[in-house]
mmCIF file of C-alpha atoms and ligand atoms in Angstrom:
data_model
loop_
_atom_site.group_PDB
_atom_site.id
_atom_site.type_symbol
_atom_site.label_atom_id
_atom_site.label_comp_id
_atom_site.label_asym_id
_atom_site.label_seq_id
_atom_site.Cartn_x
_atom_site.Cartn_y
_atom_site.Cartn_z
ATOM 1 C CA UNK A 168 1.229 45.853 29.216
ATOM 2 C CA UNK A 169 0.740 42.872 31.563
ATOM 3 C CA UNK A 170 2.765 39.833 30.639
ATOM 4 C CA UNK A 171 3.875 36.623 32.276
ATOM 5 C CA UNK A 172 7.403 35.343 32.053
ATOM 6 C CA UNK A 173 7.515 31.569 32.583
ATOM 7 C CA UNK A 174 10.681 29.523 32.771
ATOM 8 C CA UNK A 175 9.957 25.802 32.830
ATOM 9 C CA UNK A 176 12.777 23.284 32.649
ATOM 10 C CA UNK A 177 13.413 19.578 32.766
ATOM 11 C CA UNK A 178 16.224 17.123 32.227
ATOM 12 C CA UNK A 179 14.768 14.841 29.562
ATOM 13 C CA UNK A 180 18.003 13.163 28.550
ATOM 14 C CA UNK A 181 21.726 13.804 28.814
ATOM 15 C CA UNK A 182 24.375 13.813 26.076
ATOM 16 C CA UNK A 183 26.864 12.267 26.988
ATOM 17 C CA UNK A 184 25.845 10.956 30.417
ATOM 18 C CA UNK A 185 24.658 13.999 32.413
ATOM 19 C CA UNK A 186 27.043 16.473 30.723
ATOM 20 C CA UNK A 187 25.078 18.226 27.965
ATOM 21 C CA UNK A 188 21.831 18.516 26.033
ATOM 22 C CA UNK A 189 21.633 17.128 22.499
ATOM 23 C CA UNK A 190 21.060 19.652 19.682
ATOM 24 C CA UNK A 191 18.240 17.500 18.235
ATOM 25 C CA UNK A 192 16.316 17.759 21.534
ATOM 26 C CA UNK A 193 16.774 21.548 21.535
ATOM 27 C CA UNK A 194 15.639 21.682 17.901
ATOM 28 C CA UNK A 195 12.501 19.683 18.717
ATOM 29 C CA UNK A 196 11.718 22.025 21.611
ATOM 30 C CA UNK A 197 12.205 25.010 19.324
ATOM 31 C CA UNK A 198 9.776 23.493 16.852
ATOM 32 C CA UNK A 199 7.089 23.052 19.573
ATOM 33 C CA UNK A 200 7.645 26.606 20.873
ATOM 34 C CA UNK A 201 7.568 28.120 17.347
ATOM 35 C CA UNK A 202 4.232 26.427 16.737
ATOM 36 C CA UNK A 203 2.794 27.831 19.984
ATOM 37 C CA UNK A 204 4.035 31.298 19.018
ATOM 38 C CA UNK A 205 2.490 30.874 15.551
ATOM 39 C CA UNK A 206 -0.800 29.850 17.191
ATOM 40 C CA UNK A 207 -0.728 33.012 19.311
ATOM 41 C CA UNK A 208 -0.381 31.256 22.694
ATOM 42 C CA UNK A 209 3.139 32.637 23.220
ATOM 43 C CA UNK A 210 4.182 36.218 22.514
ATOM 44 C CA UNK A 211 7.776 35.050 22.347
ATOM 45 C CA UNK A 212 10.107 32.341 23.598
ATOM 46 C CA UNK A 213 13.735 31.314 23.887
ATOM 47 C CA UNK A 214 14.903 27.715 24.087
ATOM 48 C CA UNK A 215 18.246 27.025 25.705
ATOM 49 C CA UNK A 216 20.076 24.497 27.841
ATOM 50 C CA UNK A 217 22.137 24.471 30.979
ATOM 51 C CA UNK A 218 24.159 21.275 31.008
ATOM 52 C CA UNK A 219 21.696 18.402 30.623
ATOM 53 C CA UNK A 220 18.643 20.568 31.380
ATOM 54 C CA UNK A 221 16.298 21.824 28.672
ATOM 55 C CA UNK A 222 15.125 25.372 29.420
ATOM 56 C CA UNK A 223 11.924 26.863 28.003
ATOM 57 C CA UNK A 224 11.732 30.634 28.465
ATOM 58 C CA UNK A 225 8.238 31.792 27.495
ATOM 59 C CA UNK A 226 6.399 35.126 27.441
ATOM 60 C CA UNK A 227 2.603 35.122 27.272
ATOM 61 C CA UNK A 228 -0.548 36.695 28.702
ATOM 62 C CA UNK A 229 -2.095 33.595 30.298
ATOM 63 C CA UNK A 230 -0.939 34.448 33.843
ATOM 64 C CA UNK A 231 0.986 32.290 36.311
ATOM 65 C CA UNK A 232 0.195 28.570 36.622
ATOM 66 C CA UNK A 233 -1.738 28.601 33.365
ATOM 67 C CA UNK A 234 -2.886 25.126 32.377
ATOM 68 C CA UNK A 235 -2.331 25.976 28.693
ATOM 69 C CA UNK A 236 1.273 27.070 29.223
ATOM 70 C CA UNK A 237 2.110 24.206 31.560
ATOM 71 C CA UNK A 238 0.606 21.729 29.099
ATOM 72 C CA UNK A 239 2.635 23.274 26.287
ATOM 73 C CA UNK A 240 5.803 22.793 28.356
ATOM 74 C CA UNK A 241 4.823 19.244 29.314
ATOM 75 C CA UNK A 242 4.021 18.289 25.702
ATOM 76 C CA UNK A 243 7.326 19.831 24.602
ATOM 77 C CA UNK A 244 9.171 17.711 27.179
ATOM 78 C CA UNK A 245 7.310 14.594 25.977
ATOM 79 C CA UNK A 246 8.185 15.360 22.333
ATOM 80 C CA UNK A 247 11.813 15.968 23.342
ATOM 81 C CA UNK A 248 11.864 12.732 25.340
ATOM 82 C CA UNK A 249 10.838 10.828 22.179
ATOM 83 C CA UNK A 250 13.879 12.298 20.415
ATOM 84 C CA UNK A 251 16.054 11.483 23.434
ATOM 85 C CA UNK A 252 14.789 7.888 23.483
ATOM 86 C CA UNK A 253 15.536 7.411 19.777
ATOM 87 C CA UNK A 254 19.102 8.607 20.375
ATOM 88 C CA UNK A 255 19.223 6.544 23.574
ATOM 89 C CA UNK A 256 20.368 9.648 25.447
ATOM 90 C CA UNK A 257 21.166 9.129 29.086
ATOM 91 C CA UNK A 258 18.201 9.202 31.446
ATOM 92 C CA UNK A 259 15.674 10.012 28.696
ATOM 93 C CA UNK A 260 12.654 11.556 30.393
ATOM 94 C CA UNK A 261 14.576 11.691 33.723
ATOM 95 C CA UNK A 262 12.575 14.542 35.288
ATOM 96 C CA UNK A 263 9.116 13.521 34.053
ATOM 97 C CA UNK A 264 7.950 11.758 37.167
ATOM 98 C CA UNK A 265 4.370 11.244 36.098
ATOM 99 C CA UNK A 266 2.819 9.544 33.066
ATOM 100 C CA UNK A 267 -0.062 11.926 32.508
ATOM 101 C CA UNK A 268 -0.412 15.709 32.665
ATOM 102 C CA UNK A 269 -2.985 16.921 35.157
ATOM 103 C CA UNK A 270 -3.285 20.673 34.798
ATOM 104 C CA UNK A 271 0.025 21.913 36.217
ATOM 105 C CA UNK A 272 3.623 20.682 35.930
ATOM 106 C CA UNK A 273 4.323 21.500 39.589
ATOM 107 C CA UNK A 274 5.038 18.350 41.535
ATOM 108 C CA UNK A 275 5.478 16.393 38.294
ATOM 109 C CA UNK A 276 9.252 16.852 38.026
ATOM 110 C CA UNK A 277 9.930 19.936 35.876
ATOM 111 C CA UNK A 278 11.208 23.099 37.596
ATOM 112 C CA UNK A 279 9.088 26.240 37.323
ATOM 113 C CA UNK A 280 9.680 29.951 37.932
ATOM 114 C CA UNK A 281 7.004 32.384 36.776
ATOM 115 C CA UNK A 282 6.187 36.047 37.299
ATOM 116 C CA UNK A 283 3.304 38.128 36.011
ATOM 117 C CA UNK A 284 4.420 41.745 35.621
ATOM 118 C CA UNK A 285 3.451 45.081 34.225
ATOM 119 C CA UNK A 286 6.221 45.633 31.692
ATOM 120 C CA UNK A 287 8.094 48.807 32.639
ATOM 121 C CA UNK A 288 9.298 51.557 30.295
ATOM 122 C CA UNK A 289 12.475 49.496 30.111
ATOM 123 C CA UNK A 290 12.369 45.935 31.474
ATOM 124 C CA UNK A 291 15.800 44.300 31.710
ATOM 125 C CA UNK A 292 15.616 40.806 33.222
ATOM 126 C CA UNK A 293 18.219 38.166 33.927
ATOM 127 C CA UNK A 294 17.360 34.499 33.929
ATOM 128 C CA UNK A 295 19.706 32.331 35.926
ATOM 129 C CA UNK A 296 19.788 28.606 35.284
ATOM 130 C CA UNK A 297 21.968 26.106 37.116
ATOM 131 C CA UNK A 298 22.972 22.493 36.602
ATOM 132 C CA UNK A 299 24.234 19.950 39.150
ATOM 133 C CA UNK A 300 22.815 21.790 42.140
ATOM 134 C CA UNK A 301 19.467 22.495 43.828
ATOM 135 C CA UNK A 302 17.080 25.343 44.590
ATOM 136 C CA UNK A 303 18.745 26.569 47.788
ATOM 137 C CA UNK A 304 21.741 27.530 45.640
ATOM 138 C CA UNK A 305 20.042 30.900 44.960
ATOM 139 C CA UNK A 306 19.738 31.772 48.669
ATOM 140 C CA UNK A 307 23.062 33.505 49.103
ATOM 141 C CA UNK A 308 23.097 35.198 45.668
ATOM 142 C CA UNK A 309 19.546 36.548 46.228
ATOM 143 C CA UNK A 310 20.441 37.707 49.723
ATOM 144 C CA UNK A 311 23.467 39.556 48.369
ATOM 145 C CA UNK A 312 21.533 41.139 45.479
ATOM 146 C CA UNK A 313 18.579 42.346 47.546
ATOM 147 C CA UNK A 314 19.832 42.724 51.128
ATOM 148 C CA UNK A 315 23.608 43.178 51.203
ATOM 149 C CA UNK A 316 24.866 46.743 50.743
ATOM 150 C CA UNK A 317 28.403 45.456 50.246
ATOM 151 C CA UNK A 318 27.103 43.828 47.060
ATOM 152 C CA UNK A 319 24.333 46.251 46.083
ATOM 153 C CA UNK A 320 25.259 49.868 46.662
ATOM 154 C CA UNK A 321 21.799 50.788 45.337
ATOM 155 C CA UNK A 322 20.358 49.754 48.722
ATOM 156 C CA UNK A 323 22.323 52.636 50.221
ATOM 157 C CA UNK A 324 22.223 55.329 47.542
ATOM 158 C CA UNK A 325 19.114 54.717 45.416
ATOM 159 C CA UNK A 326 16.054 56.262 47.123
ATOM 160 C CA UNK A 327 13.632 53.762 45.509
ATOM 161 C CA UNK A 328 15.547 50.785 46.921
ATOM 162 C CA UNK A 329 16.349 52.201 50.350
ATOM 163 C CA UNK A 330 13.185 50.743 51.974
ATOM 164 C CA UNK A 331 14.483 47.273 51.216
ATOM 165 C CA UNK A 332 13.007 44.026 49.979
ATOM 166 C CA UNK A 333 10.736 41.281 51.338
ATOM 167 C CA UNK A 334 11.895 37.664 51.070
ATOM 168 C CA UNK A 335 9.385 34.817 50.738
ATOM 169 C CA UNK A 336 11.094 31.717 52.136
ATOM 170 C CA UNK A 337 9.821 28.177 51.633
ATOM 171 C CA UNK A 338 10.431 25.281 53.967
ATOM 172 C CA UNK A 339 10.719 22.623 51.256
ATOM 173 C CA UNK A 340 10.435 19.710 53.690
ATOM 174 C CA UNK A 341 7.426 20.859 55.724
ATOM 175 C CA UNK A 342 5.808 22.675 52.793
ATOM 176 C CA UNK A 343 5.375 25.992 54.660
ATOM 177 C CA UNK A 344 6.290 29.580 53.826
ATOM 178 C CA UNK A 345 7.181 32.787 55.651
ATOM 179 C CA UNK A 346 7.887 36.334 54.472
ATOM 180 C CA UNK A 347 10.678 38.309 56.148
ATOM 181 C CA UNK A 348 11.472 41.982 55.630
ATOM 182 C CA UNK A 349 14.953 43.319 55.051
ATOM 183 C CA UNK A 350 16.847 45.149 56.372
ATOM 184 C CA UNK A 351 15.126 44.847 59.816
ATOM 185 C CA UNK A 352 14.839 41.074 59.843
ATOM 186 C CA UNK A 353 18.080 40.018 58.151
ATOM 187 C CA UNK A 354 19.299 38.081 61.178
ATOM 188 C CA UNK A 355 16.040 36.098 61.360
ATOM 189 C CA UNK A 356 16.144 35.575 57.587
ATOM 190 C CA UNK A 357 19.706 34.255 57.697
ATOM 191 C CA UNK A 358 18.847 31.711 60.395
ATOM 192 C CA UNK A 359 16.673 30.002 57.798
ATOM 193 C CA UNK A 360 18.196 30.658 54.382
ATOM 194 C CA UNK A 361 21.643 29.795 55.715
ATOM 195 C CA UNK A 362 20.311 26.197 55.649
ATOM 196 C CA UNK A 363 19.630 26.000 51.912
ATOM 197 C CA UNK A 364 18.868 22.265 51.756
ATOM 198 C CA UNK A 365 15.688 22.953 53.715
ATOM 199 C CA UNK A 366 14.814 26.639 53.287
ATOM 200 C CA UNK A 367 14.799 28.225 49.847
ATOM 201 C CA UNK A 368 14.074 31.803 48.819
ATOM 202 C CA UNK A 369 11.040 31.501 46.548
ATOM 203 C CA UNK A 370 10.450 35.162 45.741
ATOM 204 C CA UNK A 371 11.620 38.686 46.512
ATOM 205 C CA UNK A 372 9.358 41.755 46.418
ATOM 206 C CA UNK A 373 10.110 45.470 46.510
ATOM 207 C CA UNK A 374 8.775 46.903 49.789
ATOM 208 C CA UNK A 375 8.420 50.325 48.174
ATOM 209 C CA UNK A 376 6.095 49.200 45.366
ATOM 210 C CA UNK A 377 5.287 45.582 46.378
ATOM 211 C CA UNK A 378 6.300 44.555 42.870
ATOM 212 C CA UNK A 379 7.846 41.155 42.245
ATOM 213 C CA UNK A 380 11.622 41.453 41.905
ATOM 214 C CA UNK A 381 12.732 37.821 41.691
ATOM 215 C CA UNK A 382 11.249 34.352 41.641
ATOM 216 C CA UNK A 383 12.915 30.946 41.753
ATOM 217 C CA UNK A 384 12.009 27.298 41.322
ATOM 218 C CA UNK A 385 11.910 25.423 44.637
ATOM 219 C CA UNK A 386 11.052 21.874 43.600
ATOM 220 C CA UNK A 387 12.897 19.072 45.354
ATOM 221 C CA UNK A 388 12.722 16.081 43.055
ATOM 222 C CA UNK A 389 13.765 13.621 45.707
ATOM 223 C CA UNK A 390 10.970 14.827 47.988
ATOM 224 C CA UNK A 391 8.467 14.411 45.152
ATOM 225 C CA UNK A 392 9.688 11.009 44.024
ATOM 226 C CA UNK A 393 10.702 9.699 47.472
ATOM 227 C CA UNK A 394 14.082 8.650 46.107
ATOM 228 C CA UNK A 395 17.064 10.230 44.386
ATOM 229 C CA UNK A 396 16.133 11.075 40.802
ATOM 230 C CA UNK A 397 18.740 13.712 39.973
ATOM 231 C CA UNK A 398 19.169 17.142 41.507
ATOM 232 C CA UNK A 399 16.592 19.857 40.979
ATOM 233 C CA UNK A 400 18.837 22.070 38.882
ATOM 234 C CA UNK A 401 17.025 25.331 39.662
ATOM 235 C CA UNK A 402 16.140 28.474 37.717
ATOM 236 C CA UNK A 403 15.594 32.039 38.887
ATOM 237 C CA UNK A 404 14.194 35.154 37.183
ATOM 238 C CA UNK A 405 15.476 38.544 38.386
ATOM 239 C CA UNK A 406 14.206 41.965 37.255
ATOM 240 C CA UNK A 407 16.877 44.642 37.182
ATOM 241 C CA UNK A 408 17.487 48.414 37.112
ATOM 242 C CA UNK A 409 15.377 51.372 38.328
ATOM 243 C CA UNK A 410 13.600 50.164 41.545
ATOM 244 C CA UNK A 411 15.560 46.890 41.394
ATOM 245 C CA UNK A 412 19.312 46.217 41.622
ATOM 246 C CA UNK A 413 21.371 47.148 38.552
ATOM 247 C CA UNK A 414 22.456 44.393 36.159
ATOM 248 C CA UNK A 415 25.974 44.474 37.593
ATOM 249 C CA UNK A 416 24.635 44.246 41.165
ATOM 250 C CA UNK A 417 22.571 41.208 40.173
ATOM 251 C CA UNK A 418 25.570 39.461 38.584
ATOM 252 C CA UNK A 419 28.091 40.406 41.279
ATOM 253 C CA UNK A 420 27.317 37.582 43.786
ATOM 254 C CA UNK A 421 28.482 35.023 41.225
ATOM 255 C CA UNK A 422 31.933 36.632 41.046
ATOM 256 C CA UNK A 423 32.716 34.983 44.420
ATOM 257 C CA UNK A 424 31.984 31.257 43.985
ATOM 258 C CA UNK A 425 30.305 29.518 46.921
ATOM 259 C CA UNK A 426 29.858 25.849 47.760
ATOM 260 C CA UNK A 427 26.476 24.361 46.855
ATOM 261 C CA UNK A 428 24.870 20.919 46.992
ATOM 262 C CA UNK A 429 24.876 18.775 43.895
ATOM 263 C CA UNK A 430 27.740 17.703 41.636
ATOM 264 C CA UNK A 431 28.359 13.959 41.199
ATOM 265 C CA UNK A 432 25.168 11.944 41.825
ATOM 266 C CA UNK A 433 23.688 15.014 43.479
ATOM 267 C CA UNK A 434 25.506 13.968 46.648
ATOM 268 C CA UNK A 435 28.385 16.396 47.027
ATOM 269 C CA UNK A 436 29.277 19.960 47.916
ATOM 270 C CA UNK A 437 31.034 21.842 45.147
ATOM 271 C CA UNK A 438 31.642 25.367 43.874
ATOM 272 C CA UNK A 439 29.008 27.079 41.733
ATOM 273 C CA UNK A 440 30.933 28.159 38.637
ATOM 274 C CA UNK A 441 29.532 30.991 36.480
ATOM 275 C CA UNK A 442 29.871 30.075 32.790
ATOM 276 C CA UNK A 443 28.636 30.970 29.318
ATOM 277 C CA UNK A 444 25.898 28.795 27.797
ATOM 278 C CA UNK A 445 28.391 26.852 25.587
ATOM 279 C CA UNK A 446 30.508 26.198 28.691
ATOM 280 C CA UNK A 447 27.615 24.703 30.672
ATOM 281 C CA UNK A 448 28.999 21.202 30.098
ATOM 282 C CA UNK A 449 29.697 19.714 33.547
ATOM 283 C CA UNK A 450 32.355 17.096 32.855
ATOM 284 C CA UNK A 451 34.789 16.882 35.769
ATOM 285 C CA UNK A 452 33.238 14.466 38.259
ATOM 286 C CA UNK A 453 29.993 15.495 36.502
ATOM 287 C CA UNK A 454 30.641 19.084 37.503
ATOM 288 C CA UNK A 455 31.550 21.270 39.131
ATOM 289 C CA UNK A 456 28.061 22.815 39.413
ATOM 290 C CA UNK A 457 27.377 25.517 36.801
ATOM 291 C CA UNK A 458 25.293 28.640 36.569
ATOM 292 C CA UNK A 459 24.435 30.552 33.394
ATOM 293 C CA UNK A 460 22.765 33.973 33.242
ATOM 294 C CA UNK A 461 20.878 35.160 30.173
ATOM 295 C CA UNK A 462 19.935 38.830 29.959
ATOM 296 C CA UNK A 463 16.941 40.101 27.975
ATOM 297 C CA UNK A 464 15.234 43.422 27.440
ATOM 298 C CA UNK A 465 11.497 42.852 27.166
ATOM 299 C CA UNK A 466 9.727 44.929 24.539
ATOM 300 C CA UNK A 467 5.982 44.394 24.332
ATOM 301 C CA UNK A 468 6.629 40.848 25.555
ATOM 302 C CA UNK A 469 9.264 40.182 22.886
ATOM 303 C CA UNK A 470 12.526 38.849 24.304
ATOM 304 C CA UNK A 471 15.241 41.147 22.980
ATOM 305 C CA UNK A 472 18.328 39.019 23.481
ATOM 306 C CA UNK A 473 19.723 36.927 24.954
ATOM 307 C CA UNK A 474 23.000 38.320 26.151
ATOM 308 C CA UNK A 475 25.141 35.579 27.635
ATOM 309 C CA UNK A 476 26.119 37.547 30.748
ATOM 310 C CA UNK A 477 28.753 35.200 32.242
ATOM 311 C CA UNK A 478 30.638 35.008 28.926
ATOM 312 C CA UNK A 479 32.201 38.274 30.117
ATOM 313 C CA UNK A 480 35.928 38.046 30.825
ATOM 314 C CA UNK A 481 35.439 39.624 34.244
ATOM 315 C CA UNK A 482 34.176 36.223 35.442
ATOM 316 C CA UNK A 483 37.435 34.471 34.465
ATOM 317 C CA UNK A 484 38.849 34.797 37.961
ATOM 318 C CA UNK A 485 35.660 33.354 39.494
ATOM 319 C CA UNK A 486 35.952 30.369 37.162
ATOM 320 C CA UNK A 487 39.595 29.934 38.112
ATOM 321 C CA UNK A 488 38.724 30.136 41.808
ATOM 322 C CA UNK A 489 35.842 27.694 41.353
ATOM 323 C CA UNK A 490 38.200 25.194 39.747
ATOM 324 C CA UNK A 491 40.673 25.602 42.632
ATOM 325 C CA UNK A 492 37.813 25.039 45.083
ATOM 326 C CA UNK A 493 36.727 21.984 43.086
ATOM 327 C CA UNK A 494 40.203 20.538 43.456
ATOM 328 C CA UNK A 495 40.215 21.167 47.188
ATOM 329 C CA UNK A 496 36.825 19.529 47.659
ATOM 330 C CA UNK A 497 37.699 16.521 45.447
ATOM 331 C CA UNK A 498 40.631 15.777 47.748
ATOM 332 C CA UNK A 499 38.079 14.581 50.325
ATOM 333 C CA UNK A 500 36.767 11.825 48.033
ATOM 334 C CA UNK A 501 33.876 10.045 49.786
ATOM 335 C CA UNK A 502 34.344 12.056 53.021
ATOM 336 C CA UNK A 503 32.298 14.947 54.321
ATOM 337 C CA UNK A 504 32.203 17.889 53.809
ATOM 338 C CA UNK A 505 32.617 16.990 50.119
ATOM 339 C CA UNK A 506 30.055 14.224 50.442
ATOM 340 C CA UNK A 507 26.733 15.603 51.704
ATOM 341 C CA UNK A 508 25.827 15.179 55.380
ATOM 342 C CA UNK A 509 23.902 12.056 56.385
ATOM 343 C CA UNK A 510 20.372 13.444 56.324
ATOM 344 C CA UNK A 511 20.917 14.495 52.704
ATOM 345 C CA UNK A 512 22.025 10.959 51.814
ATOM 346 C CA UNK A 513 18.730 9.354 52.787
ATOM 347 C CA UNK A 514 17.619 9.141 49.165
ATOM 348 C CA UNK A 515 20.788 7.394 47.991
ATOM 349 C CA UNK A 516 22.172 3.923 48.736
ATOM 350 C CA UNK A 517 22.598 4.854 52.404
ATOM 351 C CA UNK A 518 19.311 3.269 53.625
ATOM 352 C CA UNK A 519 19.948 0.040 51.688
ATOM 353 C CA UNK A 520 23.503 -0.278 53.033
ATOM 354 C CA UNK A 521 22.302 0.489 56.568
ATOM 355 C CA UNK A 522 19.564 -2.142 56.232
ATOM 356 C CA UNK A 523 21.911 -4.787 54.842
ATOM 357 C CA UNK A 524 24.313 -4.295 57.759
ATOM 358 C CA UNK A 525 21.594 -3.863 60.390
ATOM 359 C CA UNK A 526 22.259 -7.192 62.071
ATOM 360 C CA UNK A 527 25.998 -6.593 62.248
ATOM 361 C CA UNK A 528 25.755 -3.505 64.415
ATOM 362 C CA UNK A 529 26.377 -4.513 68.034
ATOM 363 C CA UNK A 530 25.296 -2.333 70.963
ATOM 364 C CA UNK A 531 28.234 -0.682 72.733
ATOM 365 C CA UNK A 532 26.687 -0.775 76.200
HETATM 366 P P1 13P B 274 25.402 54.574 32.611
HETATM 367 O O1 13P B 274 25.874 55.947 33.032
HETATM 368 O O2 13P B 274 26.390 53.850 31.695
HETATM 369 O O3 13P B 274 23.980 54.567 32.112
HETATM 370 O O4 13P B 274 25.378 53.639 33.966
HETATM 371 C C1 13P B 274 24.539 53.968 35.037
HETATM 372 C C2 13P B 274 24.552 52.989 36.134
HETATM 373 O O5 13P B 274 23.839 53.177 37.087
HETATM 374 C C3 13P B 274 25.460 51.794 36.092
HETATM 375 O O6 13P B 274 25.272 50.984 37.230
HETATM 376 P P1 13P B 275 21.448 15.802 36.871
HETATM 377 O O1 13P B 275 20.578 16.087 38.064
HETATM 378 O O2 13P B 275 21.934 17.047 36.204
HETATM 379 O O3 13P B 275 20.741 14.878 35.910
HETATM 380 O O4 13P B 275 22.749 15.062 37.380
HETATM 381 C C1 13P B 275 22.574 13.846 38.018
HETATM 382 C C2 13P B 275 23.821 13.166 38.408
HETATM 383 O O5 13P B 275 23.719 12.137 39.031
HETATM 384 C C3 13P B 275 25.135 13.716 38.055
HETATM 385 O O6 13P B 275 26.188 12.863 38.476
HETATM 386 MG MG1 MG B 276 20.721 14.287 34.038
HETATM 387 MG MG1 MG B 277 20.863 18.549 35.229
#
């Protein structure tokens, strides 16, 4: 059976500040999704949140970039924004950068990750969703899952994974893409994806079967809007088991927290902390950045689940380490490397301050 899994998300209002989503907004989204399922447009859906981001997980047979599905998501965000406005939630409609829908939500603010697949005999998938960070945050985890044998032993001992995976990398500033094959081209790949503010892994394919293995959202809100409008808070869909990494291999990268861009005002480096859905409530300095992972078994397009994968106690140490790292980074206050480097500050107050003080800079020679 061919199905499409679409994850479309937007921050349409925070409760309180940027720390959480309001239950009434989630309930409204559920109502919109239930109607679409009743009408036969969706086979199934799951509505959830990661921090202040509303997440619509949808299964259907309309294919990728379907106008009908994108319009459903857009209308759901509009309906949720009405609720958010009534409650005067913070930044109601924050990620809806356009007034009118024009066929596709891409470039309009919401984040999108979609994959059309032939559902396998057993189809376990994990959907990662992050708050207070941006799309490049998946680069290292995806590299570890699909190219690092120290993370994924399947690359070494599973014959159907031994040929490796192909990484589609997007240059989010120049709007270009390149595909690099692992393991032969890992050094070339790392030159680019090691700079996650500019290069983001968009998709991973099995080289053995050419099937899609993972897909992420790569929107950069500030590049769309031309100014800082919140971080892009990305999502990523990963297929697991059989010709893909096992569930535990897919979760393993998050056991060693890394520093990502985001956190307070989207302008800081901070640790990506794996948490359960109820714990995706970034509060300390609006963070630290969070990632949740929901596992589903697909059955004829029905989402069997979710299982809240990071609720597992084995991620306690990672959370502890992330909090220690948060403390260490906070010590730097407004200094780099906690604060983002200059070229990442261009959408903040930096240009205004520089302009105001322009005349007071005196040439040194
Ligand atoms: P089981 O023997 O529990 O099915 O596990 C197999 C496996 O490959 C775990 O990674
Ligand atoms: P969000 O991108 O999650 O809305 O966070 C914005 C922010 O400024 C947090 O301090
Ligand atoms: Mg917000
Ligand atoms: Mg957010």
